[in-house]
Amino acid sequence: MSKTPASLLSVQPTGARLELARTWVIPAILGASSLLLTLLFWQLTLLQSGQSDRIRFERMADRVQKTITNRLRQHEFVLDGMKGLFAANKTIERGEFRHYVDSLELSAFPGALGFGFIRYVPREKLESFLAQTRADEAPDFTLRLTSTQPDLFVIEYIEPLAPNLAAQGLDIGAESVRRE
């Protein structure tokens, strides 16, 4: 009859049992302890790196938000300047508007393709608006109307004109979202 390790323990003297324990029980305990410590350190490292990643992400998000806010403020300043330009004069001609936008150096406003002025035009005054606009250095000015609304919101001036020519004369009030 063959003897199993458990039966060997019961028959063997105490010294032999101690030797058997040293050969596999102590290494097993040490291995399991090492594995548990490794898992514990791994979890602590994960938790710590997760917190530092979250802090780094929040800092970057704040920086991006501040950059966007600053750029939008720059654009607001330009629009406030235009508001002042129109408030200070009874009329603004196309050339004056062009000179104003040229003085801004568009490259200083990342993301801006140009600056424009939208005129409110009641439909019954559309013909006189077209005549005045064409007489103001824009003989080829045409309207692009896509609605039958009683009033229009027409892009009258837009500078620089060349890259934004498609927008000139557009009734942006035709789109419900923009109209609101």
mmCIF file with all atom_site columns, C-alpha atoms in Angstrom:
data_model
loop_
_atom_site.group_PDB
_atom_site.id
_atom_site.type_symbol
_atom_site.label_atom_id
_atom_site.label_alt_id
_atom_site.label_comp_id
_atom_site.label_asym_id
_atom_site.label_entity_id
_atom_site.label_seq_id
_atom_site.pdbx_PDB_ins_code
_atom_site.Cartn_x
_atom_site.Cartn_y
_atom_site.Cartn_z
_atom_site.occupancy
_atom_site.B_iso_or_equiv
_atom_site.pdbx_formal_charge
_atom_site.auth_seq_id
_atom_site.auth_comp_id
_atom_site.auth_asym_id
_atom_site.auth_atom_id
_atom_site.pdbx_PDB_model_num
ATOM 1   C CA . MET A 1 1   ? 0.000   0.000   0.000   1.00 0.00 ? 1   MET A CA 1
ATOM 2   C CA . SER A 1 2   ? 1.388   3.363   -0.974  1.00 0.00 ? 2   SER A CA 1
ATOM 3   C CA . LYS A 1 3   ? 1.578   6.073   1.595   1.00 0.00 ? 3   LYS A CA 1
ATOM 4   C CA . THR A 1 4   ? 0.157   9.560   0.973   1.00 0.00 ? 4   THR A CA 1
ATOM 5   C CA . PRO A 1 5   ? 1.866   12.686  2.288   1.00 0.00 ? 5   PRO A CA 1
ATOM 6   C CA . ALA A 1 6   ? -0.838  13.040  4.972   1.00 0.00 ? 6   ALA A CA 1
ATOM 7   C CA . SER A 1 7   ? -0.291  9.500   6.156   1.00 0.00 ? 7   SER A CA 1
ATOM 8   C CA . LEU A 1 8   ? 3.452   10.116  6.128   1.00 0.00 ? 8   LEU A CA 1
ATOM 9   C CA . LEU A 1 9   ? 3.001   13.040  8.503   1.00 0.00 ? 9   LEU A CA 1
ATOM 10  C CA . SER A 1 10  ? 1.166   10.927  11.022  1.00 0.00 ? 10  SER A CA 1
ATOM 11  C CA . VAL A 1 11  ? 3.746   8.165   10.935  1.00 0.00 ? 11  VAL A CA 1
ATOM 12  C CA . GLN A 1 12  ? 6.901   10.189  10.640  1.00 0.00 ? 12  GLN A CA 1
ATOM 13  C CA . PRO A 1 13  ? 8.674   11.593  13.627  1.00 0.00 ? 13  PRO A CA 1
ATOM 14  C CA . THR A 1 14  ? 8.320   15.317  14.437  1.00 0.00 ? 14  THR A CA 1
ATOM 15  C CA . GLY A 1 15  ? 11.647  16.248  12.789  1.00 0.00 ? 15  GLY A CA 1
ATOM 16  C CA . ALA A 1 16  ? 10.568  14.710  9.504   1.00 0.00 ? 16  ALA A CA 1
ATOM 17  C CA . ARG A 1 17  ? 7.264   16.593  9.640   1.00 0.00 ? 17  ARG A CA 1
ATOM 18  C CA . LEU A 1 18  ? 9.154   19.811  10.223  1.00 0.00 ? 18  LEU A CA 1
ATOM 19  C CA . GLU A 1 19  ? 11.371  19.060  7.263   1.00 0.00 ? 19  GLU A CA 1
ATOM 20  C CA . LEU A 1 20  ? 8.336   18.406  5.053   1.00 0.00 ? 20  LEU A CA 1
ATOM 21  C CA . ALA A 1 21  ? 6.769   21.694  6.238   1.00 0.00 ? 21  ALA A CA 1
ATOM 22  C CA . ARG A 1 22  ? 9.962   23.535  5.353   1.00 0.00 ? 22  ARG A CA 1
ATOM 23  C CA . THR A 1 23  ? 10.022  22.077  1.863   1.00 0.00 ? 23  THR A CA 1
ATOM 24  C CA . TRP A 1 24  ? 6.582   23.234  0.735   1.00 0.00 ? 24  TRP A CA 1
ATOM 25  C CA . VAL A 1 25  ? 4.445   24.907  3.442   1.00 0.00 ? 25  VAL A CA 1
ATOM 26  C CA . ILE A 1 26  ? 6.819   27.759  4.290   1.00 0.00 ? 26  ILE A CA 1
ATOM 27  C CA . PRO A 1 27  ? 7.564   28.560  0.610   1.00 0.00 ? 27  PRO A CA 1
ATOM 28  C CA . ALA A 1 28  ? 3.799   28.426  -0.119  1.00 0.00 ? 28  ALA A CA 1
ATOM 29  C CA . ILE A 1 29  ? 3.098   30.875  2.725   1.00 0.00 ? 29  ILE A CA 1
ATOM 30  C CA . LEU A 1 30  ? 5.924   33.148  1.581   1.00 0.00 ? 30  LEU A CA 1
ATOM 31  C CA . GLY A 1 31  ? 4.695   32.979  -2.053  1.00 0.00 ? 31  GLY A CA 1
ATOM 32  C CA . ALA A 1 32  ? 1.093   33.727  -1.075  1.00 0.00 ? 32  ALA A CA 1
ATOM 33  C CA . SER A 1 33  ? 2.252   36.599  1.160   1.00 0.00 ? 33  SER A CA 1
ATOM 34  C CA . SER A 1 34  ? 4.377   38.014  -1.669  1.00 0.00 ? 34  SER A CA 1
ATOM 35  C CA . LEU A 1 35  ? 1.440   37.735  -4.048  1.00 0.00 ? 35  LEU A CA 1
ATOM 36  C CA . LEU A 1 36  ? -0.860  39.521  -1.574  1.00 0.00 ? 36  LEU A CA 1
ATOM 37  C CA . LEU A 1 37  ? 1.692   42.292  -1.011  1.00 0.00 ? 37  LEU A CA 1
ATOM 38  C CA . THR A 1 38  ? 2.141   42.671  -4.783  1.00 0.00 ? 38  THR A CA 1
ATOM 39  C CA . LEU A 1 39  ? -1.635  42.944  -5.259  1.00 0.00 ? 39  LEU A CA 1
ATOM 40  C CA . LEU A 1 40  ? -1.865  45.472  -2.426  1.00 0.00 ? 40  LEU A CA 1
ATOM 41  C CA . PHE A 1 41  ? 0.925   47.664  -3.882  1.00 0.00 ? 41  PHE A CA 1
ATOM 42  C CA . TRP A 1 42  ? -0.595  47.343  -7.351  1.00 0.00 ? 42  TRP A CA 1
ATOM 43  C CA . GLN A 1 43  ? -3.954  48.588  -6.061  1.00 0.00 ? 43  GLN A CA 1
ATOM 44  C CA . LEU A 1 44  ? -2.319  51.453  -4.150  1.00 0.00 ? 44  LEU A CA 1
ATOM 45  C CA . THR A 1 45  ? -0.334  52.448  -7.240  1.00 0.00 ? 45  THR A CA 1
ATOM 46  C CA . LEU A 1 46  ? -3.482  52.322  -9.377  1.00 0.00 ? 46  LEU A CA 1
ATOM 47  C CA . LEU A 1 47  ? -5.364  54.490  -6.899  1.00 0.00 ? 47  LEU A CA 1
ATOM 48  C CA . GLN A 1 48  ? -2.521  57.001  -6.648  1.00 0.00 ? 48  GLN A CA 1
ATOM 49  C CA . SER A 1 49  ? -1.958  57.197  -10.412 1.00 0.00 ? 49  SER A CA 1
ATOM 50  C CA . GLY A 1 50  ? -5.706  57.556  -10.967 1.00 0.00 ? 50  GLY A CA 1
ATOM 51  C CA . GLN A 1 51  ? -5.773  60.517  -8.611  1.00 0.00 ? 51  GLN A CA 1
ATOM 52  C CA . SER A 1 52  ? -2.752  62.153  -10.242 1.00 0.00 ? 52  SER A CA 1
ATOM 53  C CA . ASP A 1 53  ? -4.248  61.537  -13.712 1.00 0.00 ? 53  ASP A CA 1
ATOM 54  C CA . ARG A 1 54  ? -7.513  63.141  -12.571 1.00 0.00 ? 54  ARG A CA 1
ATOM 55  C CA . ILE A 1 55  ? -5.657  66.159  -11.162 1.00 0.00 ? 55  ILE A CA 1
ATOM 56  C CA . ARG A 1 56  ? -3.602  66.505  -14.371 1.00 0.00 ? 56  ARG A CA 1
ATOM 57  C CA . PHE A 1 57  ? -6.773  66.222  -16.496 1.00 0.00 ? 57  PHE A CA 1
ATOM 58  C CA . GLU A 1 58  ? -8.563  68.871  -14.409 1.00 0.00 ? 58  GLU A CA 1
ATOM 59  C CA . ARG A 1 59  ? -5.590  71.252  -14.772 1.00 0.00 ? 59  ARG A CA 1
ATOM 60  C CA . MET A 1 60  ? -5.503  70.733  -18.530 1.00 0.00 ? 60  MET A CA 1
ATOM 61  C CA . ALA A 1 61  ? -9.280  71.189  -18.786 1.00 0.00 ? 61  ALA A CA 1
ATOM 62  C CA . ASP A 1 62  ? -9.033  74.445  -16.801 1.00 0.00 ? 62  ASP A CA 1
ATOM 63  C CA . ARG A 1 63  ? -6.238  75.670  -19.079 1.00 0.00 ? 63  ARG A CA 1
ATOM 64  C CA . VAL A 1 64  ? -8.273  74.857  -22.210 1.00 0.00 ? 64  VAL A CA 1
ATOM 65  C CA . GLN A 1 65  ? -11.366 76.539  -20.755 1.00 0.00 ? 65  GLN A CA 1
ATOM 66  C CA . LYS A 1 66  ? -9.376  79.689  -19.920 1.00 0.00 ? 66  LYS A CA 1
ATOM 67  C CA . THR A 1 67  ? -7.874  79.759  -23.419 1.00 0.00 ? 67  THR A CA 1
ATOM 68  C CA . ILE A 1 68  ? -11.313 79.457  -25.039 1.00 0.00 ? 68  ILE A CA 1
ATOM 69  C CA . THR A 1 69  ? -12.769 82.103  -22.733 1.00 0.00 ? 69  THR A CA 1
ATOM 70  C CA . ASN A 1 70  ? -9.893  84.505  -23.526 1.00 0.00 ? 70  ASN A CA 1
ATOM 71  C CA . ARG A 1 71  ? -10.320 83.995  -27.261 1.00 0.00 ? 71  ARG A CA 1
ATOM 72  C CA . LEU A 1 72  ? -14.051 84.592  -27.054 1.00 0.00 ? 72  LEU A CA 1
ATOM 73  C CA . ARG A 1 73  ? -13.395 87.757  -25.041 1.00 0.00 ? 73  ARG A CA 1
ATOM 74  C CA . GLN A 1 74  ? -11.060 88.980  -27.785 1.00 0.00 ? 74  GLN A CA 1
ATOM 75  C CA . HIS A 1 75  ? -13.871 88.512  -30.300 1.00 0.00 ? 75  HIS A CA 1
ATOM 76  C CA . GLU A 1 76  ? -16.300 90.271  -27.941 1.00 0.00 ? 76  GLU A CA 1
ATOM 77  C CA . PHE A 1 77  ? -13.943 93.254  -27.763 1.00 0.00 ? 77  PHE A CA 1
ATOM 78  C CA . VAL A 1 78  ? -13.972 93.492  -31.556 1.00 0.00 ? 78  VAL A CA 1
ATOM 79  C CA . LEU A 1 79  ? -17.758 93.326  -31.612 1.00 0.00 ? 79  LEU A CA 1
ATOM 80  C CA . ASP A 1 80  ? -17.933 95.984  -28.889 1.00 0.00 ? 80  ASP A CA 1
ATOM 81  C CA . GLY A 1 81  ? -15.634 98.124  -31.032 1.00 0.00 ? 81  GLY A CA 1
ATOM 82  C CA . MET A 1 82  ? -17.976 97.663  -34.000 1.00 0.00 ? 82  MET A CA 1
ATOM 83  C CA . LYS A 1 83  ? -20.887 98.587  -31.814 1.00 0.00 ? 83  LYS A CA 1
ATOM 84  C CA . GLY A 1 84  ? -19.058 101.786 -30.894 1.00 0.00 ? 84  GLY A CA 1
ATOM 85  C CA . LEU A 1 85  ? -18.221 102.451 -34.542 1.00 0.00 ? 85  LEU A CA 1
ATOM 86  C CA . PHE A 1 86  ? -21.887 102.247 -35.543 1.00 0.00 ? 86  PHE A CA 1
ATOM 87  C CA . ALA A 1 87  ? -23.038 104.195 -32.464 1.00 0.00 ? 87  ALA A CA 1
ATOM 88  C CA . ALA A 1 88  ? -20.623 107.051 -33.147 1.00 0.00 ? 88  ALA A CA 1
ATOM 89  C CA . ASN A 1 89  ? -21.678 107.536 -36.772 1.00 0.00 ? 89  ASN A CA 1
ATOM 90  C CA . LYS A 1 90  ? -25.062 108.047 -38.388 1.00 0.00 ? 90  LYS A CA 1
ATOM 91  C CA . THR A 1 91  ? -24.001 105.882 -41.301 1.00 0.00 ? 91  THR A CA 1
ATOM 92  C CA . ILE A 1 92  ? -21.086 103.560 -41.957 1.00 0.00 ? 92  ILE A CA 1
ATOM 93  C CA . GLU A 1 93  ? -20.013 103.051 -45.536 1.00 0.00 ? 93  GLU A CA 1
ATOM 94  C CA . ARG A 1 94  ? -18.489 99.852  -46.877 1.00 0.00 ? 94  ARG A CA 1
ATOM 95  C CA . GLY A 1 95  ? -14.995 101.385 -47.160 1.00 0.00 ? 95  GLY A CA 1
ATOM 96  C CA . GLU A 1 96  ? -15.073 102.573 -43.532 1.00 0.00 ? 96  GLU A CA 1
ATOM 97  C CA . PHE A 1 97  ? -16.096 99.117  -42.372 1.00 0.00 ? 97  PHE A CA 1
ATOM 98  C CA . ARG A 1 98  ? -13.301 97.560  -44.458 1.00 0.00 ? 98  ARG A CA 1
ATOM 99  C CA . HIS A 1 99  ? -10.720 99.941  -42.949 1.00 0.00 ? 99  HIS A CA 1
ATOM 100 C CA . TYR A 1 100 ? -11.943 99.144  -39.452 1.00 0.00 ? 100 TYR A CA 1
ATOM 101 C CA . VAL A 1 101 ? -11.620 95.369  -39.959 1.00 0.00 ? 101 VAL A CA 1
ATOM 102 C CA . ASP A 1 102 ? -8.255  95.794  -41.740 1.00 0.00 ? 102 ASP A CA 1
ATOM 103 C CA . SER A 1 103 ? -6.956  97.662  -38.682 1.00 0.00 ? 103 SER A CA 1
ATOM 104 C CA . LEU A 1 104 ? -7.761  94.651  -36.487 1.00 0.00 ? 104 LEU A CA 1
ATOM 105 C CA . GLU A 1 105 ? -5.187  92.272  -38.013 1.00 0.00 ? 105 GLU A CA 1
ATOM 106 C CA . LEU A 1 106 ? -7.382  89.191  -38.351 1.00 0.00 ? 106 LEU A CA 1
ATOM 107 C CA . SER A 1 107 ? -4.453  86.880  -37.526 1.00 0.00 ? 107 SER A CA 1
ATOM 108 C CA . ALA A 1 108 ? -4.666  88.138  -33.922 1.00 0.00 ? 108 ALA A CA 1
ATOM 109 C CA . PHE A 1 109 ? -8.066  86.439  -33.627 1.00 0.00 ? 109 PHE A CA 1
ATOM 110 C CA . PRO A 1 110 ? -7.574  82.670  -34.008 1.00 0.00 ? 110 PRO A CA 1
ATOM 111 C CA . GLY A 1 111 ? -10.636 80.951  -35.382 1.00 0.00 ? 111 GLY A CA 1
ATOM 112 C CA . ALA A 1 112 ? -12.185 84.107  -36.852 1.00 0.00 ? 112 ALA A CA 1
ATOM 113 C CA . LEU A 1 113 ? -12.630 83.902  -40.615 1.00 0.00 ? 113 LEU A CA 1
ATOM 114 C CA . GLY A 1 114 ? -13.792 87.491  -40.770 1.00 0.00 ? 114 GLY A CA 1
ATOM 115 C CA . PHE A 1 115 ? -16.106 90.043  -39.218 1.00 0.00 ? 115 PHE A CA 1
ATOM 116 C CA . GLY A 1 116 ? -19.406 91.200  -40.616 1.00 0.00 ? 116 GLY A CA 1
ATOM 117 C CA . PHE A 1 117 ? -22.433 93.356  -40.113 1.00 0.00 ? 117 PHE A CA 1
ATOM 118 C CA . ILE A 1 118 ? -25.982 92.035  -40.414 1.00 0.00 ? 118 ILE A CA 1
ATOM 119 C CA . ARG A 1 119 ? -28.667 94.542  -41.342 1.00 0.00 ? 119 ARG A CA 1
ATOM 120 C CA . TYR A 1 120 ? -32.306 94.179  -40.312 1.00 0.00 ? 120 TYR A CA 1
ATOM 121 C CA . VAL A 1 121 ? -34.386 94.783  -43.434 1.00 0.00 ? 121 VAL A CA 1
ATOM 122 C CA . PRO A 1 122 ? -38.203 94.762  -43.474 1.00 0.00 ? 122 PRO A CA 1
ATOM 123 C CA . ARG A 1 123 ? -39.317 93.055  -46.686 1.00 0.00 ? 123 ARG A CA 1
ATOM 124 C CA . GLU A 1 124 ? -41.193 96.167  -47.849 1.00 0.00 ? 124 GLU A CA 1
ATOM 125 C CA . LYS A 1 125 ? -37.894 98.147  -47.775 1.00 0.00 ? 125 LYS A CA 1
ATOM 126 C CA . LEU A 1 126 ? -35.909 95.487  -49.616 1.00 0.00 ? 126 LEU A CA 1
ATOM 127 C CA . GLU A 1 127 ? -35.651 97.363  -52.947 1.00 0.00 ? 127 GLU A CA 1
ATOM 128 C CA . SER A 1 128 ? -34.369 100.591 -51.334 1.00 0.00 ? 128 SER A CA 1
ATOM 129 C CA . PHE A 1 129 ? -31.879 98.551  -49.250 1.00 0.00 ? 129 PHE A CA 1
ATOM 130 C CA . LEU A 1 130 ? -30.563 96.891  -52.434 1.00 0.00 ? 130 LEU A CA 1
ATOM 131 C CA . ALA A 1 131 ? -30.226 100.229 -54.235 1.00 0.00 ? 131 ALA A CA 1
ATOM 132 C CA . GLN A 1 132 ? -28.341 101.838 -51.323 1.00 0.00 ? 132 GLN A CA 1
ATOM 133 C CA . THR A 1 133 ? -26.079 98.818  -50.867 1.00 0.00 ? 133 THR A CA 1
ATOM 134 C CA . ARG A 1 134 ? -25.175 98.609  -54.567 1.00 0.00 ? 134 ARG A CA 1
ATOM 135 C CA . ALA A 1 135 ? -24.420 102.343 -54.599 1.00 0.00 ? 135 ALA A CA 1
ATOM 136 C CA . ASP A 1 136 ? -22.004 101.819 -51.665 1.00 0.00 ? 136 ASP A CA 1
ATOM 137 C CA . GLU A 1 137 ? -19.075 100.200 -53.529 1.00 0.00 ? 137 GLU A CA 1
ATOM 138 C CA . ALA A 1 138 ? -20.998 96.941  -54.121 1.00 0.00 ? 138 ALA A CA 1
ATOM 139 C CA . PRO A 1 139 ? -22.587 97.103  -57.587 1.00 0.00 ? 139 PRO A CA 1
ATOM 140 C CA . ASP A 1 140 ? -22.750 93.287  -57.798 1.00 0.00 ? 140 ASP A CA 1
ATOM 141 C CA . PHE A 1 141 ? -24.376 92.836  -54.372 1.00 0.00 ? 141 PHE A CA 1
ATOM 142 C CA . THR A 1 142 ? -27.056 90.137  -54.594 1.00 0.00 ? 142 THR A CA 1
ATOM 143 C CA . LEU A 1 143 ? -29.408 88.722  -52.044 1.00 0.00 ? 143 LEU A CA 1
ATOM 144 C CA . ARG A 1 144 ? -29.727 85.031  -51.287 1.00 0.00 ? 144 ARG A CA 1
ATOM 145 C CA . LEU A 1 145 ? -33.194 84.613  -49.857 1.00 0.00 ? 145 LEU A CA 1
ATOM 146 C CA . THR A 1 146 ? -34.532 81.204  -48.933 1.00 0.00 ? 146 THR A CA 1
ATOM 147 C CA . SER A 1 147 ? -37.572 82.185  -46.901 1.00 0.00 ? 147 SER A CA 1
ATOM 148 C CA . THR A 1 148 ? -40.708 84.286  -47.150 1.00 0.00 ? 148 THR A CA 1
ATOM 149 C CA . GLN A 1 149 ? -40.362 85.835  -43.703 1.00 0.00 ? 149 GLN A CA 1
ATOM 150 C CA . PRO A 1 150 ? -41.733 89.393  -43.424 1.00 0.00 ? 150 PRO A CA 1
ATOM 151 C CA . ASP A 1 151 ? -38.347 90.692  -42.296 1.00 0.00 ? 151 ASP A CA 1
ATOM 152 C CA . LEU A 1 152 ? -34.799 89.800  -43.225 1.00 0.00 ? 152 LEU A CA 1
ATOM 153 C CA . PHE A 1 153 ? -31.408 89.711  -41.502 1.00 0.00 ? 153 PHE A CA 1
ATOM 154 C CA . VAL A 1 154 ? -28.958 90.256  -44.335 1.00 0.00 ? 154 VAL A CA 1
ATOM 155 C CA . ILE A 1 155 ? -25.160 90.085  -44.126 1.00 0.00 ? 155 ILE A CA 1
ATOM 156 C CA . GLU A 1 156 ? -24.448 93.510  -45.585 1.00 0.00 ? 156 GLU A CA 1
ATOM 157 C CA . TYR A 1 157 ? -20.731 93.852  -44.803 1.00 0.00 ? 157 TYR A CA 1
ATOM 158 C CA . ILE A 1 158 ? -18.208 91.087  -44.326 1.00 0.00 ? 158 ILE A CA 1
ATOM 159 C CA . GLU A 1 159 ? -14.434 91.476  -44.311 1.00 0.00 ? 159 GLU A CA 1
ATOM 160 C CA . PRO A 1 160 ? -12.166 90.217  -45.594 1.00 0.00 ? 160 PRO A CA 1
ATOM 161 C CA . LEU A 1 161 ? -14.543 89.896  -48.528 1.00 0.00 ? 161 LEU A CA 1
ATOM 162 C CA . ALA A 1 162 ? -12.695 87.509  -50.861 1.00 0.00 ? 162 ALA A CA 1
ATOM 163 C CA . PRO A 1 163 ? -12.749 84.395  -48.629 1.00 0.00 ? 163 PRO A CA 1
ATOM 164 C CA . ASN A 1 164 ? -16.235 85.271  -47.316 1.00 0.00 ? 164 ASN A CA 1
ATOM 165 C CA . LEU A 1 165 ? -17.917 86.318  -50.566 1.00 0.00 ? 165 LEU A CA 1
ATOM 166 C CA . ALA A 1 166 ? -20.413 83.447  -50.340 1.00 0.00 ? 166 ALA A CA 1
ATOM 167 C CA . ALA A 1 167 ? -21.769 84.897  -47.074 1.00 0.00 ? 167 ALA A CA 1
ATOM 168 C CA . GLN A 1 168 ? -22.379 88.419  -48.400 1.00 0.00 ? 168 GLN A CA 1
ATOM 169 C CA . GLY A 1 169 ? -26.065 89.004  -49.085 1.00 0.00 ? 169 GLY A CA 1
ATOM 170 C CA . LEU A 1 170 ? -27.193 85.919  -47.181 1.00 0.00 ? 170 LEU A CA 1
ATOM 171 C CA . ASP A 1 171 ? -30.418 86.210  -45.186 1.00 0.00 ? 171 ASP A CA 1
ATOM 172 C CA . ILE A 1 172 ? -29.396 84.411  -42.013 1.00 0.00 ? 172 ILE A CA 1
ATOM 173 C CA . GLY A 1 173 ? -32.903 84.909  -40.633 1.00 0.00 ? 173 GLY A CA 1
ATOM 174 C CA . ALA A 1 174 ? -34.071 82.203  -43.018 1.00 0.00 ? 174 ALA A CA 1
ATOM 175 C CA . GLU A 1 175 ? -32.666 79.532  -40.697 1.00 0.00 ? 175 GLU A CA 1
ATOM 176 C CA . SER A 1 176 ? -34.919 79.037  -37.681 1.00 0.00 ? 176 SER A CA 1
ATOM 177 C CA . VAL A 1 177 ? -32.071 78.511  -35.188 1.00 0.00 ? 177 VAL A CA 1
ATOM 178 C CA . ARG A 1 178 ? -30.259 81.656  -36.248 1.00 0.00 ? 178 ARG A CA 1
ATOM 179 C CA . ARG A 1 179 ? -33.519 83.606  -36.407 1.00 0.00 ? 179 ARG A CA 1
ATOM 180 C CA . GLU A 1 180 ? -34.273 82.775  -32.781 1.00 0.00 ? 180 GLU A CA 1
#
